[in-house]
Amino acid sequence: MKKRGRGVACGWYGIARTAAMDRAAVWVELDDGGTVKIATGVTEIGEGILTGLCQIAAHEMGVRPDDIVLADNDTARVPEAAHAGATRMTYMIGNAVAVGCREAMSKFKKAMGDYWGVDPNSIHAQNRQVWVENSPTMKMSMAEATHHLKKDKGIVIVGSGLFTSAHTPLNPDNGEATPWQSYVFGAQIAEVEVDLDTGEVQVLGVWAAHDVGKVVNPQQVEGQIEGGIVMGVGHALMEEYTQHQGQVTTPGFAKYILPTTLDIPNIHSVLLTEPDPKTPLGVKGIGEPCITPTAPAIINAIYDAVGVRITSLPATPEKVLAGILKQKKVIKRRVEQEEFVTTE
């Protein structure tokens, strides 16, 4: 026999530390052929940051993502972007790229304004094309504009971008502070099915709503949410890492259970895209925040299904079954006591 239940959990996660002041920097150069070179010490660890940076730079520079060239990220030669983690990559480096591109575009528009004899603010760039507002003749490709400035005028368009979080040090008297510049909020609902005979739990579905700020790439954001939820399923139900007196007692990965395709629930993502007011781009992040509510939502769903409150993770079939059997004994004892009182 199986029973179903649903549970909800909420979470928040801080990004861009302020006590130590987070920062990231980039160089931007408008190159031959209308391509754009971005130089920064970014590290790609699988989260898709390089794709996001290309999209940001392309949007700001009026070209296409495949026109963006990412330079060698050796920090001996390019500006530092700091570590890859803490849901800071798009927030810090993405904003630095935007700042650098906007400086470069300001110089580009001024140079093209001098060439055409117009107000730089009337110049627009999009989809590899540059033109003057309300002028049918003053237009050319970004490649042509770059060639003109570089070969004929000797002008190389470069920009630099630095984005830092607000510095709010600890109060020396009471230790109070604003530790993070921005926060990501989220809520998830999990639906589970619990086998009363074995204690096995199957997560059927997870509905996840997260405040992610302005979205650069919706597919990447949804993919990160899905990946985080799969990790959360493993955290809640399977992955058991044990220690004794500081020594690892988990025997190895053969006994360390991870979710497979058969364990992955249906995942429904809702993106709340209110721009963050503290940044040029309005972006936030979703790396770690998407895993925060998953395990508690699953544990709450187990309780809703069978009335068993799991207090240590993972909620293995043995723990759940033990809780079910204990509950049955309690119920049986109560029934016997009620019958005894009735007989009296």
GROMACS .gro file of C-alpha atoms in nm:
model
  344
    1MET     CA    1   0.000   0.000   0.000
    2LYS     CA    2   0.123   0.351  -0.085
    3LYS     CA    3   0.027   0.695   0.034
    4ARG     CA    4   0.091   1.034  -0.118
    5GLY     CA    5   0.167   1.366   0.045
    6ARG     CA    6   0.281   1.717  -0.033
    7GLY     CA    7   0.520   1.945   0.148
    8VAL     CA    8   0.635   2.302   0.105
    9ALA     CA    9   0.957   2.476   0.205
   10CYS     CA   10   1.109   2.819   0.152
   11GLY     CA   11   1.466   2.941   0.140
   12TRP     CA   12   1.686   3.244   0.089
   13TYR     CA   13   2.047   3.284  -0.013
   14GLY     CA   14   2.279   3.585   0.006
   15ILE     CA   15   2.503   3.685  -0.286
   16ALA     CA   16   2.788   3.935  -0.319
   17ARG     CA   17   2.953   3.947   0.022
   18THR     CA   18   2.995   4.296   0.165
   19ALA     CA   19   3.207   4.252   0.478
   20ALA     CA   20   3.508   4.165   0.259
   21MET     CA   21   3.365   4.343  -0.049
   22ASP     CA   22   3.331   4.117  -0.350
   23ARG     CA   23   3.464   4.240  -0.685
   24ALA     CA   24   3.524   4.145  -1.048
   25ALA     CA   25   3.694   4.324  -1.337
   26VAL     CA   26   3.715   4.292  -1.717
   27TRP     CA   27   3.874   4.445  -2.024
   28VAL     CA   28   3.674   4.493  -2.344
   29GLU     CA   29   3.808   4.558  -2.695
   30LEU     CA   30   3.622   4.615  -3.021
   31ASP     CA   31   3.826   4.414  -3.270
   32ASP     CA   32   3.863   4.361  -3.644
   33GLY     CA   33   3.552   4.243  -3.821
   34GLY     CA   34   3.327   4.391  -3.554
   35THR     CA   35   3.410   4.119  -3.304
   36VAL     CA   36   3.443   4.195  -2.933
   37LYS     CA   37   3.713   4.055  -2.706
   38ILE     CA   38   3.635   4.009  -2.335
   39ALA     CA   39   3.929   3.951  -2.102
   40THR     CA   40   3.864   3.843  -1.745
   41GLY     CA   41   3.979   3.568  -1.511
   42VAL     CA   42   3.647   3.387  -1.516
   43THR     CA   43   3.638   3.012  -1.450
   44GLU     CA   44   3.382   2.792  -1.622
   45ILE     CA   45   3.291   2.497  -1.398
   46GLY     CA   46   2.987   2.382  -1.590
   47GLU     CA   47   2.736   2.646  -1.486
   48GLY     CA   48   2.734   2.811  -1.829
   49ILE     CA   49   2.888   3.144  -1.729
   50LEU     CA   50   3.076   3.181  -2.058
   51THR     CA   51   2.751   3.158  -2.255
   52GLY     CA   52   2.593   3.415  -2.025
   53LEU     CA   53   2.885   3.657  -2.059
   54CYS     CA   54   2.873   3.628  -2.438
   55GLN     CA   55   2.504   3.710  -2.435
   56ILE     CA   56   2.554   4.010  -2.206
   57ALA     CA   57   2.842   4.147  -2.412
   58ALA     CA   58   2.657   4.093  -2.741
   59HIS     CA   59   2.353   4.278  -2.612
   60GLU     CA   60   2.558   4.571  -2.481
   61MET     CA   61   2.780   4.598  -2.792
   62GLY     CA   62   2.511   4.554  -3.055
   63VAL     CA   63   2.655   4.236  -3.202
   64ARG     CA   64   2.572   3.864  -3.182
   65PRO     CA   65   2.691   3.613  -2.922
   66ASP     CA   66   2.912   3.437  -3.178
   67ASP     CA   67   3.094   3.769  -3.233
   68ILE     CA   68   3.225   3.759  -2.875
   69VAL     CA   69   3.576   3.626  -2.817
   70LEU     CA   70   3.669   3.528  -2.462
   71ALA     CA   71   4.040   3.581  -2.401
   72ASP     CA   72   4.271   3.353  -2.203
   73ASN     CA   73   4.162   3.365  -1.838
   74ASP     CA   74   4.514   3.351  -1.693
   75THR     CA   75   4.504   3.611  -1.413
   76ALA     CA   76   4.872   3.688  -1.475
   77ARG     CA   77   4.754   3.865  -1.791
   78VAL     CA   78   4.389   3.960  -1.741
   79PRO     CA   79   4.185   4.119  -1.459
   80GLU     CA   80   4.073   3.895  -1.176
   81ALA     CA   81   3.713   3.782  -1.153
   82ALA     CA   82   3.760   3.599  -0.820
   83HIS     CA   83   3.629   3.253  -0.737
   84ALA     CA   84   3.367   3.044  -0.914
   85GLY     CA   85   3.104   2.979  -0.650
   86ALA     CA   86   2.862   3.133  -0.401
   87THR     CA   87   2.609   3.210  -0.678
   88ARG     CA   88   2.820   3.517  -0.762
   89MET     CA   89   2.933   3.457  -1.118
   90THR     CA   90   2.658   3.622  -1.323
   91TYR     CA   91   2.595   3.879  -1.051
   92MET     CA   92   2.957   3.996  -1.022
   93ILE     CA   93   3.126   3.919  -1.354
   94GLY     CA   94   2.816   3.973  -1.565
   95ASN     CA   95   2.778   4.323  -1.424
   96ALA     CA   96   3.150   4.391  -1.472
   97VAL     CA   97   3.115   4.290  -1.840
   98ALA     CA   98   2.817   4.523  -1.875
   99VAL     CA   99   3.009   4.813  -1.720
  100GLY     CA  100   3.311   4.753  -1.945
  101CYS     CA  101   3.098   4.720  -2.259
  102ARG     CA  102   2.909   5.037  -2.179
  103GLU     CA  103   3.235   5.229  -2.143
  104ALA     CA  104   3.356   5.090  -2.477
  105MET     CA  105   3.027   5.173  -2.646
  106SER     CA  106   3.039   5.527  -2.510
  107LYS     CA  107   3.380   5.574  -2.676
  108PHE     CA  108   3.258   5.407  -2.994
  109LYS     CA  109   2.952   5.630  -3.024
  110LYS     CA  110   3.161   5.942  -2.963
  111ALA     CA  111   3.406   5.842  -3.236
  112MET     CA  112   3.126   5.760  -3.480
  113GLY     CA  113   2.948   6.082  -3.385
  114ASP     CA  114   3.261   6.274  -3.483
  115TYR     CA  115   3.277   6.084  -3.811
  116TRP     CA  116   2.915   6.151  -3.901
  117GLY     CA  117   2.901   6.494  -3.737
  118VAL     CA  118   2.605   6.402  -3.516
  119ASP     CA  119   2.519   6.376  -3.149
  120PRO     CA  120   2.664   6.046  -3.014
  121ASN     CA  121   2.335   5.984  -2.835
  122SER     CA  122   2.163   5.952  -3.173
  123ILE     CA  123   2.378   5.654  -3.270
  124HIS     CA  124   2.244   5.303  -3.219
  125ALA     CA  125   2.401   4.960  -3.260
  126GLN     CA  126   2.219   4.630  -3.286
  127ASN     CA  127   2.255   4.300  -3.470
  128ARG     CA  128   2.598   4.399  -3.615
  129GLN     CA  129   2.460   4.724  -3.759
  130VAL     CA  130   2.534   5.087  -3.663
  131TRP     CA  131   2.308   5.374  -3.766
  132VAL     CA  132   2.203   5.728  -3.685
  133GLU     CA  133   1.850   5.771  -3.562
  134ASN     CA  134   1.608   5.900  -3.830
  135SER     CA  135   1.878   5.895  -4.100
  136PRO     CA  136   1.834   5.667  -4.404
  137THR     CA  137   2.193   5.711  -4.522
  138MET     CA  138   2.410   5.719  -4.209
  139LYS     CA  139   2.446   5.350  -4.140
  140MET     CA  140   2.705   5.074  -4.181
  141SER     CA  141   2.798   4.738  -4.038
  142MET     CA  142   2.990   4.710  -3.714
  143ALA     CA  143   3.276   4.555  -3.913
  144GLU     CA  144   3.288   4.858  -4.145
  145ALA     CA  145   3.275   5.100  -3.852
  146THR     CA  146   3.555   4.918  -3.672
  147HIS     CA  147   3.769   4.915  -3.986
  148HIS     CA  148   3.714   5.287  -4.040
  149LEU     CA  149   3.806   5.381  -3.683
  150LYS     CA  150   4.105   5.148  -3.658
  151LYS     CA  151   4.262   5.174  -4.005
  152ASP     CA  152   4.168   5.527  -4.107
  153LYS     CA  153   4.158   5.710  -3.773
  154GLY     CA  154   4.395   5.499  -3.564
  155ILE     CA  155   4.130   5.458  -3.293
  156VAL     CA  156   4.105   5.130  -3.103
  157ILE     CA  157   3.791   5.110  -2.892
  158VAL     CA  158   3.864   4.963  -2.549
  159GLY     CA  159   3.683   4.969  -2.217
  160SER     CA  160   3.731   4.841  -1.867
  161GLY     CA  161   3.472   4.734  -1.616
  162LEU     CA  162   3.490   4.695  -1.241
  163PHE     CA  163   3.193   4.587  -1.034
  164THR     CA  164   3.212   4.574  -0.656
  165SER     CA  165   2.962   4.502  -0.385
  166ALA     CA  166   2.885   4.769  -0.129
  167HIS     CA  167   3.130   4.762   0.160
  168THR     CA  168   2.946   4.731   0.492
  169PRO     CA  169   3.195   4.619   0.757
  170LEU     CA  170   3.096   4.462   1.087
  171ASN     CA  171   2.996   4.691   1.370
  172PRO     CA  172   3.290   4.654   1.613
  173ASP     CA  173   3.061   4.695   1.915
  174ASN     CA  174   2.788   4.440   1.846
  175GLY     CA  175   2.899   4.250   1.534
  176GLU     CA  176   2.596   4.358   1.332
  177ALA     CA  177   2.628   4.410   0.957
  178THR     CA  178   2.464   4.365   0.620
  179PRO     CA  179   2.662   4.058   0.512
  180TRP     CA  180   2.527   4.033   0.156
  181GLN     CA  181   2.435   4.290  -0.104
  182SER     CA  182   2.141   4.097  -0.247
  183TYR     CA  183   1.927   3.795  -0.165
  184VAL     CA  184   1.762   3.526  -0.373
  185PHE     CA  185   1.433   3.390  -0.238
  186GLY     CA  186   1.256   3.072  -0.339
  187ALA     CA  187   0.981   2.827  -0.248
  188GLN     CA  188   0.924   2.468  -0.354
  189ILE     CA  189   0.643   2.215  -0.325
  190ALA     CA  190   0.724   1.845  -0.337
  191GLU     CA  191   0.483   1.557  -0.393
  192VAL     CA  192   0.592   1.212  -0.276
  193GLU     CA  193   0.462   0.859  -0.265
  194VAL     CA  194   0.556   0.644   0.035
  195ASP     CA  195   0.541   0.264   0.036
  196LEU     CA  196   0.398   0.161   0.374
  197ASP     CA  197   0.550  -0.187   0.350
  198THR     CA  198   0.908  -0.092   0.263
  199GLY     CA  199   0.944   0.275   0.362
  200GLU     CA  200   1.063   0.361   0.012
  201VAL     CA  201   0.993   0.720  -0.095
  202GLN     CA  202   0.942   0.825  -0.457
  203VAL     CA  203   0.940   1.196  -0.538
  204LEU     CA  204   0.673   1.242  -0.803
  205GLY     CA  205   0.699   1.613  -0.869
  206VAL     CA  206   0.858   1.938  -0.753
  207TRP     CA  207   0.717   2.284  -0.822
  208ALA     CA  208   0.989   2.548  -0.779
  209ALA     CA  209   0.942   2.925  -0.780
  210HIS     CA  210   1.256   3.137  -0.746
  211ASP     CA  211   1.329   3.509  -0.746
  212VAL     CA  212   1.618   3.522  -0.996
  213GLY     CA  213   1.623   3.889  -1.099
  214LYS     CA  214   1.653   3.975  -1.467
  215VAL     CA  215   1.715   3.655  -1.664
  216VAL     CA  216   2.001   3.642  -1.916
  217ASN     CA  217   1.930   3.290  -2.040
  218PRO     CA  218   1.600   3.130  -1.925
  219GLN     CA  219   1.699   2.781  -2.042
  220GLN     CA  220   2.018   2.792  -1.835
  221VAL     CA  221   1.832   2.914  -1.528
  222GLU     CA  222   1.572   2.639  -1.557
  223GLY     CA  223   1.850   2.386  -1.614
  224GLN     CA  224   2.025   2.494  -1.295
  225ILE     CA  225   1.699   2.469  -1.101
  226GLU     CA  226   1.642   2.119  -1.235
  227GLY     CA  227   1.998   2.014  -1.152
  228GLY     CA  228   1.970   2.159  -0.801
  229ILE     CA  229   1.645   1.973  -0.738
  230VAL     CA  230   1.800   1.644  -0.850
  231MET     CA  231   2.084   1.708  -0.604
  232GLY     CA  232   1.822   1.789  -0.340
  233VAL     CA  233   1.649   1.455  -0.400
  234GLY     CA  234   1.979   1.277  -0.339
  235HIS     CA  235   2.041   1.489  -0.031
  236ALA     CA  236   1.697   1.415   0.109
  237LEU     CA  237   1.665   1.044   0.036
  238MET     CA  238   1.988   0.871  -0.066
  239GLU     CA  239   2.329   1.026  -0.012
  240GLU     CA  240   2.461   0.909   0.323
  241TYR     CA  241   2.806   1.035   0.418
  242THR     CA  242   2.916   0.902   0.756
  243GLN     CA  243   3.207   0.974   0.988
  244HIS     CA  244   3.338   0.839   1.316
  245GLN     CA  245   3.582   1.042   1.524
  246GLY     CA  246   3.676   1.247   1.221
  247GLN     CA  247   3.732   0.946   0.996
  248VAL     CA  248   3.516   0.877   0.691
  249THR     CA  249   3.322   0.554   0.737
  250THR     CA  250   3.124   0.563   0.412
  251PRO     CA  251   3.283   0.262   0.239
  252GLY     CA  252   3.290   0.409  -0.113
  253PHE     CA  253   3.082   0.518  -0.409
  254ALA     CA  254   2.955   0.163  -0.457
  255LYS     CA  255   2.752   0.213  -0.138
  256TYR     CA  256   2.698   0.587  -0.178
  257ILE     CA  257   2.362   0.602  -0.353
  258LEU     CA  258   2.301   0.878  -0.608
  259PRO     CA  259   1.981   0.962  -0.797
  260THR     CA  260   1.940   0.802  -1.138
  261THR     CA  261   1.700   0.891  -1.419
  262LEU     CA  262   1.437   0.671  -1.254
  263ASP     CA  263   1.450   0.886  -0.939
  264ILE     CA  264   1.413   1.224  -1.107
  265PRO     CA  265   1.067   1.379  -1.051
  266ASN     CA  266   0.868   1.598  -1.285
  267ILE     CA  267   1.002   1.949  -1.229
  268HIS     CA  268   0.803   2.266  -1.289
  269SER     CA  269   0.995   2.595  -1.270
  270VAL     CA  270   0.853   2.942  -1.216
  271LEU     CA  271   1.096   3.231  -1.266
  272LEU     CA  272   1.024   3.555  -1.080
  273THR     CA  273   1.215   3.813  -1.281
  274GLU     CA  274   1.196   4.140  -1.088
  275PRO     CA  275   1.530   4.315  -1.168
  276ASP     CA  276   1.770   4.367  -0.882
  277PRO     CA  277   1.785   4.745  -0.825
  278LYS     CA  278   2.144   4.742  -0.697
  279THR     CA  279   2.313   4.636  -1.020
  280PRO     CA  280   2.349   4.770  -1.376
  281LEU     CA  281   2.197   4.454  -1.525
  282GLY     CA  282   1.940   4.368  -1.259
  283VAL     CA  283   2.056   4.006  -1.251
  284LYS     CA  284   2.085   3.783  -0.943
  285GLY     CA  285   2.176   3.413  -0.941
  286ILE     CA  286   2.038   3.063  -0.886
  287GLY     CA  287   2.334   2.826  -0.833
  288GLU     CA  288   2.295   2.725  -0.469
  289PRO     CA  289   1.953   2.877  -0.388
  290CYS     CA  290   1.765   2.621  -0.597
  291ILE     CA  291   1.878   2.329  -0.377
  292THR     CA  292   1.800   2.496  -0.044
  293PRO     CA  293   1.423   2.424  -0.016
  294THR     CA  294   1.422   2.081  -0.185
  295ALA     CA  295   1.510   1.847   0.102
  296PRO     CA  296   1.283   2.020   0.359
  297ALA     CA  297   0.993   2.015   0.112
  298ILE     CA  298   1.041   1.640   0.059
  299ILE     CA  299   1.066   1.572   0.434
  300ASN     CA  300   0.748   1.773   0.492
  301ALA     CA  301   0.576   1.575   0.216
  302ILE     CA  302   0.671   1.247   0.385
  303TYR     CA  303   0.516   1.373   0.706
  304ASP     CA  304   0.202   1.475   0.518
  305ALA     CA  305   0.179   1.130   0.361
  306VAL     CA  306   0.240   0.901   0.660
  307GLY     CA  307   0.274   1.124   0.966
  308VAL     CA  308   0.641   1.035   1.019
  309ARG     CA  309   0.875   1.322   1.100
  310ILE     CA  310   1.230   1.250   0.980
  311THR     CA  311   1.489   1.448   1.176
  312SER     CA  312   1.814   1.333   1.012
  313LEU     CA  313   1.908   1.301   0.647
  314PRO     CA  314   1.891   1.106   0.432
  315ALA     CA  315   1.539   0.974   0.482
  316THR     CA  316   1.631   0.617   0.390
  317PRO     CA  317   1.364   0.346   0.357
  318GLU     CA  318   1.489   0.200   0.687
  319LYS     CA  319   1.428   0.527   0.874
  320VAL     CA  320   1.090   0.585   0.715
  321LEU     CA  321   0.976   0.226   0.775
  322ALA     CA  322   1.094   0.242   1.136
  323GLY     CA  323   0.887   0.557   1.181
  324ILE     CA  324   0.582   0.393   1.023
  325LEU     CA  325   0.612   0.084   1.245
  326LYS     CA  326   0.661   0.298   1.554
  327GLN     CA  327   0.355   0.499   1.461
  328LYS     CA  328   0.152   0.181   1.415
  329LYS     CA  329   0.253   0.063   1.762
  330VAL     CA  330   0.151   0.396   1.912
  331ILE     CA  331  -0.184   0.384   1.732
  332LYS     CA  332  -0.240   0.022   1.842
  333ARG     CA  333  -0.160   0.111   2.204
  334ARG     CA  334  -0.404   0.402   2.194
  335VAL     CA  335  -0.677   0.183   2.048
  336GLU     CA  336  -0.618  -0.080   2.315
  337GLN     CA  337  -0.635   0.185   2.587
  338GLU     CA  338  -0.958   0.325   2.444
  339GLU     CA  339  -1.105  -0.024   2.426
  340PHE     CA  340  -1.001  -0.087   2.787
  341VAL     CA  341  -1.166   0.237   2.900
  342THR     CA  342  -1.481   0.150   2.704
  343THR     CA  343  -1.494  -0.197   2.861
  344GLU     CA  344  -1.455  -0.048   3.209
   0.00000   0.00000   0.00000
